[in-house]
PDB file of C-alpha atoms in Angstrom:
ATOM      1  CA  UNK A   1    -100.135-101.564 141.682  1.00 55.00           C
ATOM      2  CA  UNK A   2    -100.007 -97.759 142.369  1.00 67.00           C
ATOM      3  CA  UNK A   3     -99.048 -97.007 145.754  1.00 77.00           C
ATOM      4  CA  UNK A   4    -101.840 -94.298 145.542  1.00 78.00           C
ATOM      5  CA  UNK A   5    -104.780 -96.751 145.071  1.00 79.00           C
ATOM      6  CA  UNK A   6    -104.543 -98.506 148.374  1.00 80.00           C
ATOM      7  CA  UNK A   7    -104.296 -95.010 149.969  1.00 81.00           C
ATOM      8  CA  UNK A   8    -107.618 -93.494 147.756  1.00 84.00           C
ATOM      9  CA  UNK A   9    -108.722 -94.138 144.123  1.00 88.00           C
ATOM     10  CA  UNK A  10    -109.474 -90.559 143.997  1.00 89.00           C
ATOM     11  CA  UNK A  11    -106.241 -89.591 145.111  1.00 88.00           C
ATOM     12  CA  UNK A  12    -104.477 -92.033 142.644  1.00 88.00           C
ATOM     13  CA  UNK A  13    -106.568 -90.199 140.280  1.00 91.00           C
ATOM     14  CA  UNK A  14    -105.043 -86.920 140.297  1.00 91.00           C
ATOM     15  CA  UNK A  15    -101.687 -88.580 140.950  1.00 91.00           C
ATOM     16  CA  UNK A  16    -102.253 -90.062 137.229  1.00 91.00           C
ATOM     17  CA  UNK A  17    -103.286 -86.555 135.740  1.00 93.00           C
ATOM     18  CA  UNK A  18    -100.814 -85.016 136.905  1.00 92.00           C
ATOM     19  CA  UNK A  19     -98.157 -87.490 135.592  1.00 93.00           C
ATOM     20  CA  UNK A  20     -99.872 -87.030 132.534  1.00 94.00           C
ATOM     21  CA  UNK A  21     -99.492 -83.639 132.546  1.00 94.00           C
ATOM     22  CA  UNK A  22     -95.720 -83.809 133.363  1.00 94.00           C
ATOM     23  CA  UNK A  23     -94.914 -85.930 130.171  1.00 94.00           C
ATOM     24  CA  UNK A  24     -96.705 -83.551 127.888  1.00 93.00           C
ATOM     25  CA  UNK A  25     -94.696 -80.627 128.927  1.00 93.00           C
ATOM     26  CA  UNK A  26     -91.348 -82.779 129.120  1.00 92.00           C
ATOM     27  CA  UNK A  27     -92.593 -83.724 125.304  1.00 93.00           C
ATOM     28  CA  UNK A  28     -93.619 -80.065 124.716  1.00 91.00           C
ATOM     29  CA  UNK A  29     -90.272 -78.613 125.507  1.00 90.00           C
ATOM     30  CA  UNK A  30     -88.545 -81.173 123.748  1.00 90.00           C
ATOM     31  CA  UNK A  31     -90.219 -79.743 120.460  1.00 89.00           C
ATOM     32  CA  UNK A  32     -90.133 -76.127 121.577  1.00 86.00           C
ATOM     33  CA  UNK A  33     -86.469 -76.406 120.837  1.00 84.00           C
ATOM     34  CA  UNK A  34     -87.110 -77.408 117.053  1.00 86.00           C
ATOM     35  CA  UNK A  35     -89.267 -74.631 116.275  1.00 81.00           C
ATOM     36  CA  UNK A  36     -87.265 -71.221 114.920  1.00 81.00           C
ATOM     37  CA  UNK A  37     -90.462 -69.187 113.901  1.00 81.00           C
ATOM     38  CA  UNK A  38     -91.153 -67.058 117.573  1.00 80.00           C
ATOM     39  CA  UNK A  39     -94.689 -66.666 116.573  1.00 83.00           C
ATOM     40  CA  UNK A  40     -94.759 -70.266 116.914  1.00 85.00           C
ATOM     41  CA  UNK A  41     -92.981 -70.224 119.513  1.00 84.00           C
ATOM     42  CA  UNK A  42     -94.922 -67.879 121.330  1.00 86.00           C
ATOM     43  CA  UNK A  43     -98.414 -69.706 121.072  1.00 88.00           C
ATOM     44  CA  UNK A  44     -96.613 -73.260 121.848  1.00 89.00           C
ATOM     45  CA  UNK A  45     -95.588 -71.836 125.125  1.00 88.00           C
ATOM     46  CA  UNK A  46     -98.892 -70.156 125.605  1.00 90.00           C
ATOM     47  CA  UNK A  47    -100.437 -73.909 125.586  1.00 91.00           C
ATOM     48  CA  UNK A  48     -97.488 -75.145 128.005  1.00 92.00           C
ATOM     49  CA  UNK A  49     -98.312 -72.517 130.619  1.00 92.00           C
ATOM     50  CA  UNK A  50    -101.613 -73.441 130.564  1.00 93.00           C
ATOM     51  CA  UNK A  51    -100.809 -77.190 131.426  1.00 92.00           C
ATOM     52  CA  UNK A  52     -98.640 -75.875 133.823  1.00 93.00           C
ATOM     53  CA  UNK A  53    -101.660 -73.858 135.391  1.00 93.00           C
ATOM     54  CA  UNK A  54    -103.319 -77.106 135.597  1.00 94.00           C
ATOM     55  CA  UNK A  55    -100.714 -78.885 136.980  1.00 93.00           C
ATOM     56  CA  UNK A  56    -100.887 -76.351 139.498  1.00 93.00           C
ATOM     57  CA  UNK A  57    -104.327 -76.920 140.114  1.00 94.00           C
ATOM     58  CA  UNK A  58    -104.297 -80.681 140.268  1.00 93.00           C
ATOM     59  CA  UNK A  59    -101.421 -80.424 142.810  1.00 93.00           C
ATOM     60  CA  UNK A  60    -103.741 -78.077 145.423  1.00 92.00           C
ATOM     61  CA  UNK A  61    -106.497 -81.031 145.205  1.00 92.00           C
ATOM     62  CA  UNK A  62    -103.841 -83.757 146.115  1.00 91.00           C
ATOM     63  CA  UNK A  63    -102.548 -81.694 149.107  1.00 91.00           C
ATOM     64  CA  UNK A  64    -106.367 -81.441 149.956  1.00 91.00           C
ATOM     65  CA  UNK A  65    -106.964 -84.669 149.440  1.00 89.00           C
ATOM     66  CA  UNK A  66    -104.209 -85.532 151.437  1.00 88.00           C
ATOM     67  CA  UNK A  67    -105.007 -83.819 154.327  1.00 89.00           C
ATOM     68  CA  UNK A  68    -108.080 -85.018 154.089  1.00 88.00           C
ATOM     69  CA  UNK A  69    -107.103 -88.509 154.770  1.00 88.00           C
ATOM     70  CA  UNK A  70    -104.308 -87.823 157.106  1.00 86.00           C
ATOM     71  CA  UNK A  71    -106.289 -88.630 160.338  1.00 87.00           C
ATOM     72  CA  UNK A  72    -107.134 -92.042 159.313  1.00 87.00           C
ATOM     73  CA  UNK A  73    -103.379 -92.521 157.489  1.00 87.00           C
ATOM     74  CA  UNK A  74    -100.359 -93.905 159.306  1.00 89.00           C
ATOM     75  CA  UNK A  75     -97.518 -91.384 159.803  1.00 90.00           C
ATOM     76  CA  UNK A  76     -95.261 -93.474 156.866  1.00 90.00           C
ATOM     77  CA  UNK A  77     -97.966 -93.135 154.446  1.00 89.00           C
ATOM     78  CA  UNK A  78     -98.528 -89.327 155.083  1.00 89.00           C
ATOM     79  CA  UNK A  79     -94.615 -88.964 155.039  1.00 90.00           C
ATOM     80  CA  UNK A  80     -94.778 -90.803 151.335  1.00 89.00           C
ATOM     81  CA  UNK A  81     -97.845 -88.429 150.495  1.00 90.00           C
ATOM     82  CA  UNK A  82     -95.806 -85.373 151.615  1.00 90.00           C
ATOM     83  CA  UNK A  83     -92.780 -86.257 149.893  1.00 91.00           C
ATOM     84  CA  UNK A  84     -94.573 -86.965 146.871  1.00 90.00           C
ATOM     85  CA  UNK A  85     -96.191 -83.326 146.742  1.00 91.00           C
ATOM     86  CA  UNK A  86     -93.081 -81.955 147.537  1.00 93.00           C
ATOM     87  CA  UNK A  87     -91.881 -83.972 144.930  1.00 92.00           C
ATOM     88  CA  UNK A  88     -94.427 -82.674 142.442  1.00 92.00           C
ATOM     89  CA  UNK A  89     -93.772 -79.011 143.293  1.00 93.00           C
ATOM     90  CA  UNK A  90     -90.202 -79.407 142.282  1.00 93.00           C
ATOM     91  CA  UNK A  91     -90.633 -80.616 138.981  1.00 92.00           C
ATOM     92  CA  UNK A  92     -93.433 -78.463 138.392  1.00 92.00           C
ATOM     93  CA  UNK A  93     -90.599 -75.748 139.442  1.00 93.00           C
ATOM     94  CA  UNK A  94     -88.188 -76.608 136.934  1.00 91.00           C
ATOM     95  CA  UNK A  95     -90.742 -76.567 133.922  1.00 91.00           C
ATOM     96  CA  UNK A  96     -91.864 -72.918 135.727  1.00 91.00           C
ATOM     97  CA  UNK A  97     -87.989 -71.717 135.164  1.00 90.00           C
ATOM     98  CA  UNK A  98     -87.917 -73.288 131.856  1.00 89.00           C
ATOM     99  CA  UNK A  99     -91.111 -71.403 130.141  1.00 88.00           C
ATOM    100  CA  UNK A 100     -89.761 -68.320 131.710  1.00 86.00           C
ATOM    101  CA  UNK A 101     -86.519 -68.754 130.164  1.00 86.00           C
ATOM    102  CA  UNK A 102     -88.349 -68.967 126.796  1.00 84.00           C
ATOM    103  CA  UNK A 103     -90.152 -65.988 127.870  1.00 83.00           C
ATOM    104  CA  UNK A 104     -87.562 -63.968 127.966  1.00 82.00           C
ATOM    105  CA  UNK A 105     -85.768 -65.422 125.098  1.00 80.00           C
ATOM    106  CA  UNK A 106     -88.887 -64.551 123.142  1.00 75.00           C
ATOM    107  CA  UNK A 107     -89.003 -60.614 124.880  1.00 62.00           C
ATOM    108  CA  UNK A 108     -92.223 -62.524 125.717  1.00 45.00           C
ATOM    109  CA  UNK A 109     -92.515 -61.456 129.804  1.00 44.00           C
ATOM    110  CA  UNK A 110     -96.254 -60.401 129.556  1.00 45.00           C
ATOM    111  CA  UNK A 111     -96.665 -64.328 130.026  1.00 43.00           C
ATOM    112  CA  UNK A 112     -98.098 -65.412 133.518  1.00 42.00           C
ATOM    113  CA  UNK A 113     -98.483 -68.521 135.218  1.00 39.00           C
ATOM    114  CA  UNK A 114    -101.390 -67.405 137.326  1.00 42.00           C
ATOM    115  CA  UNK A 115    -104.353 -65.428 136.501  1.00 43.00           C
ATOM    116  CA  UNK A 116    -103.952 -61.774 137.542  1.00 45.00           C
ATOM    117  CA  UNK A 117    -100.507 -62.229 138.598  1.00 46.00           C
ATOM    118  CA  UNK A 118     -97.896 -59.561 138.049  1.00 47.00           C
ATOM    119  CA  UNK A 119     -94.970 -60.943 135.564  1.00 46.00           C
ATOM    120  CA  UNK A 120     -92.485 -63.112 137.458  1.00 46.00           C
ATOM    121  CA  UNK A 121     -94.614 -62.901 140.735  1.00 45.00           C
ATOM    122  CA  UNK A 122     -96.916 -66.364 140.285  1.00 48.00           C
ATOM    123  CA  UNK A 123     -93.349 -67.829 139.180  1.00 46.00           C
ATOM    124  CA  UNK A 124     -91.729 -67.304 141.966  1.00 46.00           C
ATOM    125  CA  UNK A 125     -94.545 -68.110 144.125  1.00 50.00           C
ATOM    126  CA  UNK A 126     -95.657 -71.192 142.553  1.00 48.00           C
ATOM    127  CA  UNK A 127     -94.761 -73.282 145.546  1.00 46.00           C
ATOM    128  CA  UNK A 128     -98.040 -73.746 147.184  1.00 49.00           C
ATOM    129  CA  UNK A 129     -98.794 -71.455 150.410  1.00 52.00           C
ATOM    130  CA  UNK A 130     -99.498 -75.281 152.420  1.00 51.00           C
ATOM    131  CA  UNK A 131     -96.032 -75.657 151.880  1.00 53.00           C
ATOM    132  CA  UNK A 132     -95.108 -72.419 153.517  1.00 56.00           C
ATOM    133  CA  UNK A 133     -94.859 -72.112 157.618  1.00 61.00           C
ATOM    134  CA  UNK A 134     -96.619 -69.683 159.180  1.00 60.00           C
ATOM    135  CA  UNK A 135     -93.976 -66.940 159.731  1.00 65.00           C
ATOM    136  CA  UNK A 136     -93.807 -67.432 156.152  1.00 64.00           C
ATOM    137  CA  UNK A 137     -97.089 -66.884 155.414  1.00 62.00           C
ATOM    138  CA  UNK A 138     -97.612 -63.955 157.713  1.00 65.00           C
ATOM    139  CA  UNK A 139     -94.140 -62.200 156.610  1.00 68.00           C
ATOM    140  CA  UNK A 140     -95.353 -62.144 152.481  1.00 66.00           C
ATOM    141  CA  UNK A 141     -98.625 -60.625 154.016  1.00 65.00           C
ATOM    142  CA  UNK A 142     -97.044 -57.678 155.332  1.00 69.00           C
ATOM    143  CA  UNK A 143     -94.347 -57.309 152.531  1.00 75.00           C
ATOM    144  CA  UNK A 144     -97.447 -57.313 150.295  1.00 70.00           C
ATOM    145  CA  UNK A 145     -99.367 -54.788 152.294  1.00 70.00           C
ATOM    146  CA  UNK A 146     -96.026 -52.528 152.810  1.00 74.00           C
ATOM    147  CA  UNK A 147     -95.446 -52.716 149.159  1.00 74.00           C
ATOM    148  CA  UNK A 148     -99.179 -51.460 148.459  1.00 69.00           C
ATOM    149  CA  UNK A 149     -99.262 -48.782 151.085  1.00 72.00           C
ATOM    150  CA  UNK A 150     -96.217 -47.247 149.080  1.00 76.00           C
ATOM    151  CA  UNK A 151     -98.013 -47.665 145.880  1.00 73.00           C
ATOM    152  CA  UNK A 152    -100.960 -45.645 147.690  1.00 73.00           C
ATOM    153  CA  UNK A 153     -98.134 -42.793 149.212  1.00 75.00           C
ATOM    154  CA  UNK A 154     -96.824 -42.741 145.981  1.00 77.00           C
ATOM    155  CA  UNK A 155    -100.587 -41.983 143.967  1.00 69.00           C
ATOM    156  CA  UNK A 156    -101.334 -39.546 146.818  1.00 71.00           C
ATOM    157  CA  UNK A 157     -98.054 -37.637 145.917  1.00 77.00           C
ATOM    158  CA  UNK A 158     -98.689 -37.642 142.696  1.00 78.00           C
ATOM    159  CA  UNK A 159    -102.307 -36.023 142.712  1.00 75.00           C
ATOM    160  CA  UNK A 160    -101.305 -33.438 145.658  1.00 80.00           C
ATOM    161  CA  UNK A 161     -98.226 -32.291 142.844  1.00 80.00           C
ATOM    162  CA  UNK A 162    -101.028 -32.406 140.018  1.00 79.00           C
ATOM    163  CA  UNK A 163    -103.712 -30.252 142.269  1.00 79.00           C
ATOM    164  CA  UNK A 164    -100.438 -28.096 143.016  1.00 83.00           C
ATOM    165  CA  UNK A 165     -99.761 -27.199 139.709  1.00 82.00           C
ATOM    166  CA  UNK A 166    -103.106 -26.629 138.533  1.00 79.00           C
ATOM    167  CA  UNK A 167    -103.042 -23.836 141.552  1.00 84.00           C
ATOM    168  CA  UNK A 168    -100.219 -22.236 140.242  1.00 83.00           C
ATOM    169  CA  UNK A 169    -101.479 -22.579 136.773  1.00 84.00           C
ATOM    170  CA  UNK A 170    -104.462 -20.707 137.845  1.00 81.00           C
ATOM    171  CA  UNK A 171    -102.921 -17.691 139.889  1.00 83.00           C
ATOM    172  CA  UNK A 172    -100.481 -17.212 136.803  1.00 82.00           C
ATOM    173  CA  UNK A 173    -103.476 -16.797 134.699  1.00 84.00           C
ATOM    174  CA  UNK A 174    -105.689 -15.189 136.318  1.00 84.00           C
ATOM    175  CA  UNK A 175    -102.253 -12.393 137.292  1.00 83.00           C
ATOM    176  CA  UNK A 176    -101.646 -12.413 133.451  1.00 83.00           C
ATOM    177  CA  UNK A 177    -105.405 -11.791 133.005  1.00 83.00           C
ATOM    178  CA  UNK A 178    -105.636  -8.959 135.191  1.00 83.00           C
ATOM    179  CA  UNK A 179    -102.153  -7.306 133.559  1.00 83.00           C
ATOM    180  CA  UNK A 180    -104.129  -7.743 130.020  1.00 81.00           C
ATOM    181  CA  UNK A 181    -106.914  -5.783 131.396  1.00 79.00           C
ATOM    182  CA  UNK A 182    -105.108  -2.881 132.476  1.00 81.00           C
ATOM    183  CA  UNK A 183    -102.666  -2.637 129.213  1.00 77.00           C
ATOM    184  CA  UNK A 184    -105.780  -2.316 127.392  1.00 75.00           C
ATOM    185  CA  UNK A 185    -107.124   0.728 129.387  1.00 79.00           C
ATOM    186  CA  UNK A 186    -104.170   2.258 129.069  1.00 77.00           C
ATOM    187  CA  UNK A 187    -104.109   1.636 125.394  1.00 77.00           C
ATOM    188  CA  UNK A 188    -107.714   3.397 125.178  1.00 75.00           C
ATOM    189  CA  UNK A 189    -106.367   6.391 127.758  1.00 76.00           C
ATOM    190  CA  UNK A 190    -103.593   6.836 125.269  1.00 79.00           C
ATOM    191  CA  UNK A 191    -105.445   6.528 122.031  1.00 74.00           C
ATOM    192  CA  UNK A 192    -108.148   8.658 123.662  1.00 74.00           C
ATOM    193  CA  UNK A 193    -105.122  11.506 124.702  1.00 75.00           C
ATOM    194  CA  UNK A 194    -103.698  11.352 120.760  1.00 81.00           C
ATOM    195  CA  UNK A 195    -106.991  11.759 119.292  1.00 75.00           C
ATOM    196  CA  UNK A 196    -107.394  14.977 121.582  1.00 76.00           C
ATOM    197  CA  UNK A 197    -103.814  16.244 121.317  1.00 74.00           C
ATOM    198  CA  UNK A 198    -104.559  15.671 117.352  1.00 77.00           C
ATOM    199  CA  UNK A 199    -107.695  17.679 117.215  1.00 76.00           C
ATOM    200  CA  UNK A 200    -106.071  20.707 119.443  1.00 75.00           C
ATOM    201  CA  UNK A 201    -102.938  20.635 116.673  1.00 74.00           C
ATOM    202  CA  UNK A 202    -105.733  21.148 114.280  1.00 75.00           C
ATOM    203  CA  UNK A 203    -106.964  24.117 115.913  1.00 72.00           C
ATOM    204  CA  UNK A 204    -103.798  25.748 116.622  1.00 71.00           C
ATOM    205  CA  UNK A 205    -102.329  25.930 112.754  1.00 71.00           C
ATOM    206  CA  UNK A 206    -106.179  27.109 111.539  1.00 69.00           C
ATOM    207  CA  UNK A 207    -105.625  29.957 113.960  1.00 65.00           C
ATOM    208  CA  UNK A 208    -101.973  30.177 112.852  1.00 66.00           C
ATOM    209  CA  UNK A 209    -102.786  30.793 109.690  1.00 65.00           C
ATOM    210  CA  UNK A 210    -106.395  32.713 109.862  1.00 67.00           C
ATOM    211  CA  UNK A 211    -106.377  34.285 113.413  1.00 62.00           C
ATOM    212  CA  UNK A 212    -108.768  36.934 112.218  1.00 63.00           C
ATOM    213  CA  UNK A 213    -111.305  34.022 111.107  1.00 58.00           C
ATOM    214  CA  UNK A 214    -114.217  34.127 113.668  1.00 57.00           C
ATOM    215  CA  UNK A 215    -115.637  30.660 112.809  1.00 57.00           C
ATOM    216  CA  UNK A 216    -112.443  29.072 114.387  1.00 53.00           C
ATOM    217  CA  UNK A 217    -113.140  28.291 118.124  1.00 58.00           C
ATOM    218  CA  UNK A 218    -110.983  28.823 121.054  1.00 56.00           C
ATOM    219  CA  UNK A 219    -108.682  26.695 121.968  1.00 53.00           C
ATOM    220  CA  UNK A 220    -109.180  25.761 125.592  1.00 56.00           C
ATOM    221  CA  UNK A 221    -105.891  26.986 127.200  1.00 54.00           C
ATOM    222  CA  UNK A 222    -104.833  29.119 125.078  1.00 52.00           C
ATOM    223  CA  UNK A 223    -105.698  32.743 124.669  1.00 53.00           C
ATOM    224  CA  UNK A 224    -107.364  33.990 121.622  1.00 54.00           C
ATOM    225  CA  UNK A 225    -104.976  36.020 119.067  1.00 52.00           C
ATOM    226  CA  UNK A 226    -104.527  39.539 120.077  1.00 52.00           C
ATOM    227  CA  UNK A 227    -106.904  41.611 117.549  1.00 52.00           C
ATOM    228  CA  UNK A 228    -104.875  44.873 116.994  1.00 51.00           C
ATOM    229  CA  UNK A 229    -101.397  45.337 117.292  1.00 50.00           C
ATOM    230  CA  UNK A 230    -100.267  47.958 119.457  1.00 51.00           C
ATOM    231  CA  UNK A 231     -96.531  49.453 119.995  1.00 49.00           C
ATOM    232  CA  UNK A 232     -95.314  49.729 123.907  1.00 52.00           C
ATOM    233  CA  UNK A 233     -93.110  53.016 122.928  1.00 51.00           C
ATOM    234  CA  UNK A 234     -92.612  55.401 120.448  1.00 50.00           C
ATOM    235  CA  UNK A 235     -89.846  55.939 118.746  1.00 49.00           C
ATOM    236  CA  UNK A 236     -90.553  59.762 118.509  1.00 46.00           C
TER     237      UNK A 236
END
């Protein structure tokens, strides 16, 4: 007779699922090690983890079950009920290490044992936390909050660094805009200063070579051509 039943059918009845569970991944593995094509492979352990999740499941409602029932228990049946979860854990541990060396034989890592888990982290904590003291408990919860604050330092950093750079970014452009600006009024003050120096060239060879040709305008600066020549002395 199972030990289980005189303790609580219901218990005895997860006790049996999850021994049912155990041989199919013990069987499961077993094949695994047959199969050579890693797509195979790959979706093979995808159904294993998910009996393991399971397994993981089933193992919470015996703990709960069995605390449950400890009041009205004597203390050697809740030692044999504690020993068998601890029990459970372990070999649930050892088919935990196993898929995960799979995993990585496969370069298959994105695999996790627990829903929104981080890969490796639901492995390594797949020892339930009933099973962990209080010290325990309260030292993962500030290594978890530690390990988030840094994640928040770190995002902080990196948007004060982007906003930095965009501010630089901005001065630099708005400098090289302003330097654009005045090149081209320079550009038009010399164009405007060749055009003018052009036309007064102009002026100066028509009077060069007509400077008794009325029609031809002064030349502002420069003093009209001399009409009649005249001689200073004599040479009488």
């Amino acid at each position: 007779m199972d030990p289980f039943s005189a303790v609580s059918e219901e218990l005895a009845e997860i006790h049996g699922e999850i021994s049912d569970i155990f041989r199919a991944l013990s069987n499961g593995f077993q094949k695994l090690e047959k199969v050579k094509d890693s797509n195979r492979q790959s979706r093979q352990l995808e159904e294993l983890t998910e009996k393991m999740r399971e397994c993981k499941r089933l193992i919470k409602e015996f703990d709960r079950k069995a605390k449950d029932l400890e009041s009205r228990n004597d203390p050697d049946t809740n030692k044999m009920l504690n020993e068998k979860k601890q029990s459970m854990i372990k070999e649930l541990n050892s088919y935990v290490a196993l898929k995960k060396q799979y995993a990585s034989n496969l370069e298959n890592k994105r695999i996790d044992l627990f829903d929104g888990g981080t890969e490796g982290y639901g492995e390594d904590n797949v020892l339930l936390a009933s099973t962990m003291t209080n010290q325990q408990l309260v030292d993962s919860g500030n290594r978890m909050m530690d390990e988030t604050d840094q994640a928040i330092e770190r995002s902080k950093k990196t948007v004060q660094d982007t906003v930095n750079v965009g501010t630089e970014t901005a001065a630099a452009l708005k400098a090289q805009t302003e330097q654009m600006s005045r090149v081209v009024n320079e550009l038009d003050s010399i164009h405007f200063s060749i055009k003018k120096a052009s036309q007064l060239v102009k002026e100066l060879g028509r009077q060069l070579v007509n400077p008794n040709n009325k029609d031809i305008r002064d030349i502002p600066g420069l003093a009209p051509p001399a009409m009649t020549r005249k001689l200073l002395w004599s040479a009488s």
